[in-house]
Amino acid sequence: MHRESSNATHPKKTILITGASSGIGKQTALALAAQGHTIIMHGRNPRKTQEARDWIIERTGNRDVHAHVADLSLMSEVARFAADINATYDRLDVLVNNAGGQFGSTREVTAEGHEKTFAINTLAPFLLTNLLLPKLRRSPSARIVTVASESYRQAGRPILADIELERHYSMARAYGFSKLYVWWLMRQFDARLKADGVRNVTVNTVEPGSAATALQRESLRKSPWMLPLIILWLPFIRTARHGARTSVLMASSPAVEGVSGEFWGNMRRKRIDAKWISPDGERRIWDYCAQVCAPYLTDVAQ
């Protein structure tokens, strides 16, 4: 069992960041490691994840940085990964659900039969958060930070009769809905924790803005027709380091201690048009995800 110490003035947090081998996740891990926290980095590729860990240790001098590998498109892998984290670390203070994917113009399904964008962007954060929540609840002050996107506004009206888009798939729709749905799920986590009287766990969603990450490369590889659009958008795309700032703020800053149930971007609260808030939609997405993930949630209260 891994154990860590803490500083009386600035308590040392144990922070898990998914999708930390590149892009915004890697920059989030770098900034938080520089603050002296214990960092648990998740990645999908073993070599790339280990190299990112070594790079962060070299840059920060913080050797309390650890690498774990899992394919979060598969719920069986999410469950295995969560069990590994629960068995390895005595505590968990912050979960940053950063991992995400954007795919091409043809609908793809995982080996478990789920639309790939939905599996990575929506199902995985739902299941991982549920499986790690008991450990987070034992922290004196825990935070759940989930990376969404302003793209939630670009997919149109949610199609709740076809959540995994078997009949209505498009790349933009899949990505936009997945980010809307994960935001809805985090609103549900916040509401359910408050209803249970839990006050030591906060839940917030963040958006990084347009940042240069591997997401665009994956989209271009499968949909090269997007290149002209990305070229037009280049003046508005910022670095991954800039995109990580709000995640770092919400994961570690004393200024947001106790803040929960909010959507943040560009280091401040976002104003959300009421038309995107749907208590019925939230419950339906929650129930759908709970049904899909039921085999892995037998020991977790829903």
Coordinates of C-alpha atoms in Angstrom, one line a residue:
M1 CA 0.0 0.0 0.0
H2 CA 1.5 3.3 -1.0
R3 CA 1.5 6.0 1.8
E4 CA 2.3 9.7 1.6
S5 CA 3.1 12.4 4.1
S6 CA 1.5 15.8 4.3
N7 CA 2.6 19.3 5.2
A8 CA 0.7 21.0 8.0
T9 CA 0.5 24.3 6.2
H10 CA -0.2 23.0 2.7
P11 CA -1.7 19.5 3.0
K12 CA -0.4 17.2 0.4
K13 CA -3.2 15.8 -1.7
T14 CA -3.4 12.5 -3.6
I15 CA -4.7 13.4 -7.1
L16 CA -5.7 11.1 -9.9
I17 CA -5.8 12.5 -13.4
T18 CA -7.1 10.4 -16.3
G19 CA -5.8 10.9 -19.8
A20 CA -2.6 12.4 -18.3
S21 CA -0.1 11.1 -20.9
S22 CA -0.5 14.0 -23.2
G23 CA -2.3 17.3 -23.9
I24 CA -4.3 19.0 -21.2
G25 CA -4.1 16.0 -18.8
K26 CA -0.3 16.0 -19.0
Q27 CA -0.1 19.7 -18.3
T28 CA -2.6 19.4 -15.4
A29 CA -0.4 16.7 -13.9
L30 CA 2.7 18.8 -14.4
A31 CA 1.2 21.8 -12.6
L32 CA -0.1 19.8 -9.7
A33 CA 3.1 17.9 -9.3
A34 CA 4.9 21.2 -9.2
Q35 CA 2.7 22.1 -6.2
G36 CA 4.1 19.0 -4.4
H37 CA 1.1 16.7 -4.5
T38 CA 1.1 12.9 -5.0
I39 CA 0.1 12.5 -8.6
I40 CA -1.5 9.4 -10.1
M41 CA -1.3 9.6 -13.9
H42 CA -3.5 7.4 -16.0
G43 CA -2.8 6.7 -19.7
R44 CA -3.8 4.2 -22.3
N45 CA -0.4 3.6 -23.8
P46 CA 2.2 2.1 -21.4
R47 CA 5.3 3.6 -23.0
K48 CA 3.8 7.0 -23.5
T49 CA 2.4 7.1 -20.0
Q50 CA 5.7 6.1 -18.4
E51 CA 7.6 8.7 -20.5
A52 CA 5.1 11.4 -19.4
R53 CA 5.7 10.4 -15.8
D54 CA 9.5 10.6 -16.2
W55 CA 9.2 14.0 -17.9
I56 CA 7.1 15.4 -15.0
I57 CA 9.5 14.1 -12.4
E58 CA 12.4 15.6 -14.3
R59 CA 10.6 19.0 -14.7
T60 CA 9.3 19.3 -11.1
G61 CA 11.7 17.2 -8.9
N62 CA 8.6 15.6 -7.4
R63 CA 9.2 11.9 -7.4
D64 CA 5.8 11.1 -5.9
V65 CA 4.3 10.7 -9.4
H66 CA 2.9 7.3 -10.5
A67 CA 1.8 5.8 -13.8
H68 CA -1.2 3.5 -14.3
V69 CA -2.5 2.1 -17.6
A70 CA -6.1 1.3 -18.7
D71 CA -8.3 1.5 -21.8
L72 CA -11.2 3.6 -20.5
S73 CA -13.3 2.8 -23.5
L74 CA -14.0 -0.6 -21.9
M75 CA -16.0 -0.6 -18.6
S76 CA -14.3 -3.9 -17.6
E77 CA -11.0 -1.9 -17.8
V78 CA -12.4 1.0 -15.9
A79 CA -13.5 -1.4 -13.1
R80 CA -10.0 -3.1 -13.1
F81 CA -8.3 0.3 -13.0
A82 CA -10.5 1.5 -10.1
A83 CA -9.8 -1.6 -8.2
D84 CA -6.0 -1.1 -8.7
I85 CA -6.3 2.5 -7.4
N86 CA -8.3 1.5 -4.4
A87 CA -5.8 -1.3 -3.5
T88 CA -2.7 0.8 -4.1
Y89 CA -3.4 4.1 -2.4
D90 CA -4.5 4.7 1.2
R91 CA -6.3 7.9 0.2
L92 CA -7.6 9.8 -2.7
D93 CA -8.4 13.5 -2.4
V94 CA -9.0 14.6 -6.0
L95 CA -10.3 12.8 -9.1
V96 CA -9.8 14.7 -12.4
N97 CA -11.9 13.0 -15.1
N98 CA -9.9 14.4 -18.0
A99 CA -9.6 11.5 -20.5
G100 CA -11.8 12.0 -23.6
G101 CA -12.1 11.0 -27.3
Q102 CA -13.4 12.3 -30.5
F103 CA -13.8 10.0 -33.5
G104 CA -14.6 10.0 -37.2
S105 CA -17.6 10.3 -39.4
T106 CA -18.4 6.6 -39.1
R107 CA -19.9 5.3 -35.9
E108 CA -17.6 2.9 -34.1
V109 CA -18.4 0.6 -31.2
T110 CA -16.1 -0.8 -28.5
A111 CA -15.6 -4.5 -27.9
E112 CA -18.3 -4.2 -25.3
G113 CA -20.8 -2.9 -27.9
H114 CA -21.0 0.8 -26.9
E115 CA -20.6 3.8 -29.2
K116 CA -16.9 4.8 -28.6
T117 CA -17.3 8.5 -27.9
F118 CA -20.1 7.9 -25.4
A119 CA -18.1 5.1 -23.8
I120 CA -15.0 7.2 -23.1
N121 CA -16.5 10.6 -22.5
T122 CA -19.6 9.6 -20.6
L123 CA -19.8 6.1 -19.3
A124 CA -16.1 5.9 -18.1
P125 CA -16.3 9.0 -15.9
F126 CA -19.7 7.8 -14.5
L127 CA -18.3 4.4 -13.6
L128 CA -14.9 5.5 -12.4
T129 CA -16.4 8.2 -10.2
N130 CA -18.8 5.8 -8.6
L131 CA -16.1 3.2 -8.0
L132 CA -13.7 5.7 -6.4
L133 CA -16.4 7.7 -4.5
P134 CA -16.1 5.6 -1.3
K135 CA -12.4 6.4 -1.0
L136 CA -13.0 10.1 -1.9
R137 CA -15.7 10.3 0.8
R138 CA -13.1 9.3 3.4
S139 CA -10.9 12.4 2.5
P140 CA -11.3 15.4 4.7
S141 CA -11.9 17.5 1.6
A142 CA -12.3 15.8 -1.7
R143 CA -12.9 17.2 -5.1
I144 CA -14.2 15.7 -8.4
V145 CA -13.3 17.7 -11.4
T146 CA -14.6 16.6 -14.8
V147 CA -13.5 18.1 -18.1
A148 CA -16.4 18.7 -20.5
S149 CA -16.5 21.1 -23.4
E150 CA -18.4 24.1 -24.8
S151 CA -19.3 21.7 -27.6
Y152 CA -22.2 20.6 -25.6
R153 CA -24.1 23.5 -27.3
Q154 CA -23.3 22.4 -30.8
A155 CA -25.1 19.0 -31.1
G156 CA -28.6 20.3 -31.0
R157 CA -31.5 18.9 -29.0
P158 CA -30.5 15.7 -27.1
I159 CA -31.9 12.5 -28.6
L160 CA -32.8 10.6 -25.4
A161 CA -34.6 7.9 -27.3
D162 CA -31.3 7.0 -29.0
I163 CA -28.6 7.8 -26.4
E164 CA -25.8 5.9 -28.2
L165 CA -26.8 7.2 -31.6
E166 CA -27.5 3.9 -33.4
R167 CA -29.8 5.7 -35.8
H168 CA -28.7 9.4 -35.6
Y169 CA -24.9 9.3 -35.5
S170 CA -22.6 12.1 -36.6
M171 CA -19.2 13.0 -35.2
A172 CA -20.3 16.4 -34.0
R173 CA -23.5 15.0 -32.4
A174 CA -21.7 12.2 -30.7
Y175 CA -19.1 14.5 -29.2
G176 CA -21.4 17.3 -28.2
F177 CA -24.0 15.0 -26.6
S178 CA -21.2 13.1 -24.7
K179 CA -20.0 16.3 -23.2
L180 CA -23.5 17.5 -22.3
Y181 CA -24.3 14.1 -20.8
V182 CA -21.2 14.0 -18.6
W183 CA -22.0 17.4 -17.3
W184 CA -25.5 16.3 -16.5
L185 CA -24.0 13.3 -14.7
M186 CA -21.8 15.5 -12.6
R187 CA -24.8 17.6 -11.7
Q188 CA -26.5 14.4 -10.5
F189 CA -23.4 13.4 -8.4
D190 CA -23.5 16.8 -6.8
A191 CA -27.2 16.7 -6.1
R192 CA -27.1 13.1 -4.7
L193 CA -24.2 13.8 -2.4
K194 CA -25.9 16.9 -1.0
A195 CA -29.1 14.9 -0.5
D196 CA -27.1 12.3 1.4
G197 CA -25.7 15.0 3.6
V198 CA -22.1 14.7 2.2
R199 CA -20.4 18.0 2.6
N200 CA -16.7 16.9 2.2
V201 CA -16.9 16.1 -1.5
T202 CA -17.3 18.8 -4.2
V203 CA -18.2 18.1 -7.8
N204 CA -17.5 20.6 -10.6
T205 CA -17.3 20.5 -14.4
V206 CA -14.7 22.5 -16.4
E207 CA -14.1 23.3 -20.0
P208 CA -10.6 24.1 -21.3
G209 CA -11.6 26.1 -24.4
S210 CA -10.1 25.3 -27.8
A211 CA -6.7 23.8 -27.0
A212 CA -4.2 22.0 -29.1
T213 CA -4.4 18.3 -28.1
A214 CA -4.4 14.8 -29.6
L215 CA -8.1 15.1 -30.0
Q216 CA -7.8 17.0 -33.2
R217 CA -5.2 14.6 -34.6
E218 CA -7.5 11.6 -34.0
S219 CA -10.4 13.4 -35.7
L220 CA -8.2 14.4 -38.7
R221 CA -6.9 10.9 -39.1
K222 CA -10.4 9.5 -39.5
S223 CA -12.1 12.6 -41.1
P224 CA -9.5 14.5 -43.2
W225 CA -12.2 16.7 -44.5
M226 CA -12.0 18.6 -41.2
L227 CA -8.6 20.0 -42.0
P228 CA -9.9 23.3 -43.6
L229 CA -12.1 23.9 -40.6
I230 CA -9.3 23.4 -38.1
I231 CA -7.0 25.7 -40.2
L232 CA -9.7 28.4 -40.0
W233 CA -10.0 27.8 -36.2
L234 CA -6.2 27.9 -35.5
P235 CA -6.0 31.5 -34.4
F236 CA -8.4 30.7 -31.6
I237 CA -6.7 27.5 -30.4
R238 CA -4.5 27.9 -27.3
T239 CA -1.9 25.7 -25.8
A240 CA -2.6 22.6 -23.7
R241 CA -1.0 24.4 -20.8
H242 CA -3.5 27.2 -21.1
G243 CA -6.3 24.7 -21.4
A244 CA -5.2 23.0 -18.1
R245 CA -5.5 26.1 -16.0
T246 CA -9.1 25.7 -14.9
S247 CA -8.6 22.0 -14.1
V248 CA -5.6 22.9 -11.9
L249 CA -7.6 25.7 -10.2
M250 CA -10.6 23.5 -9.4
A251 CA -8.3 20.6 -8.3
S252 CA -6.1 22.5 -5.8
S253 CA -6.9 26.1 -5.2
P254 CA -8.1 27.1 -1.6
A255 CA -10.1 29.9 -3.4
V256 CA -12.7 27.3 -4.5
E257 CA -12.8 25.2 -1.4
G258 CA -16.4 24.1 -0.8
V259 CA -17.6 25.2 -4.3
S260 CA -19.7 22.5 -5.9
G261 CA -22.2 21.9 -8.7
E262 CA -20.7 24.6 -10.9
F263 CA -19.5 24.7 -14.5
W264 CA -16.2 26.6 -14.9
G265 CA -14.2 27.9 -17.8
N266 CA -11.4 30.4 -18.3
M267 CA -10.8 30.4 -14.5
R268 CA -14.4 31.5 -13.6
R269 CA -17.9 30.3 -13.3
K270 CA -19.8 29.9 -16.6
R271 CA -23.3 31.2 -17.2
I272 CA -25.3 28.3 -18.6
D273 CA -28.5 29.0 -20.6
A274 CA -31.4 27.3 -18.9
K275 CA -32.4 25.4 -22.0
W276 CA -29.4 23.1 -21.5
I277 CA -30.5 22.1 -18.0
S278 CA -32.9 19.2 -17.9
P279 CA -33.6 17.4 -14.6
D280 CA -35.5 14.7 -16.5
G281 CA -32.7 14.4 -19.0
E282 CA -30.2 14.1 -16.2
R283 CA -32.1 11.3 -14.5
R284 CA -32.5 9.4 -17.8
I285 CA -28.9 9.6 -18.6
W286 CA -28.0 8.6 -15.0
D287 CA -30.4 5.6 -15.2
Y288 CA -29.1 4.5 -18.6
C289 CA -25.4 4.6 -17.4
A290 CA -26.3 2.9 -14.2
Q291 CA -28.0 0.1 -16.2
V292 CA -25.1 -0.3 -18.5
C293 CA -22.6 -0.3 -15.6
A294 CA -24.7 -2.4 -13.3
P295 CA -22.3 -5.4 -13.4
Y296 CA -19.5 -3.3 -11.9
L297 CA -21.6 -1.4 -9.4
T298 CA -22.8 -4.3 -7.2
D299 CA -21.0 -3.0 -4.1
V300 CA -21.7 0.7 -4.7
A301 CA -24.9 2.3 -3.5
Q302 CA -26.8 4.0 -6.4

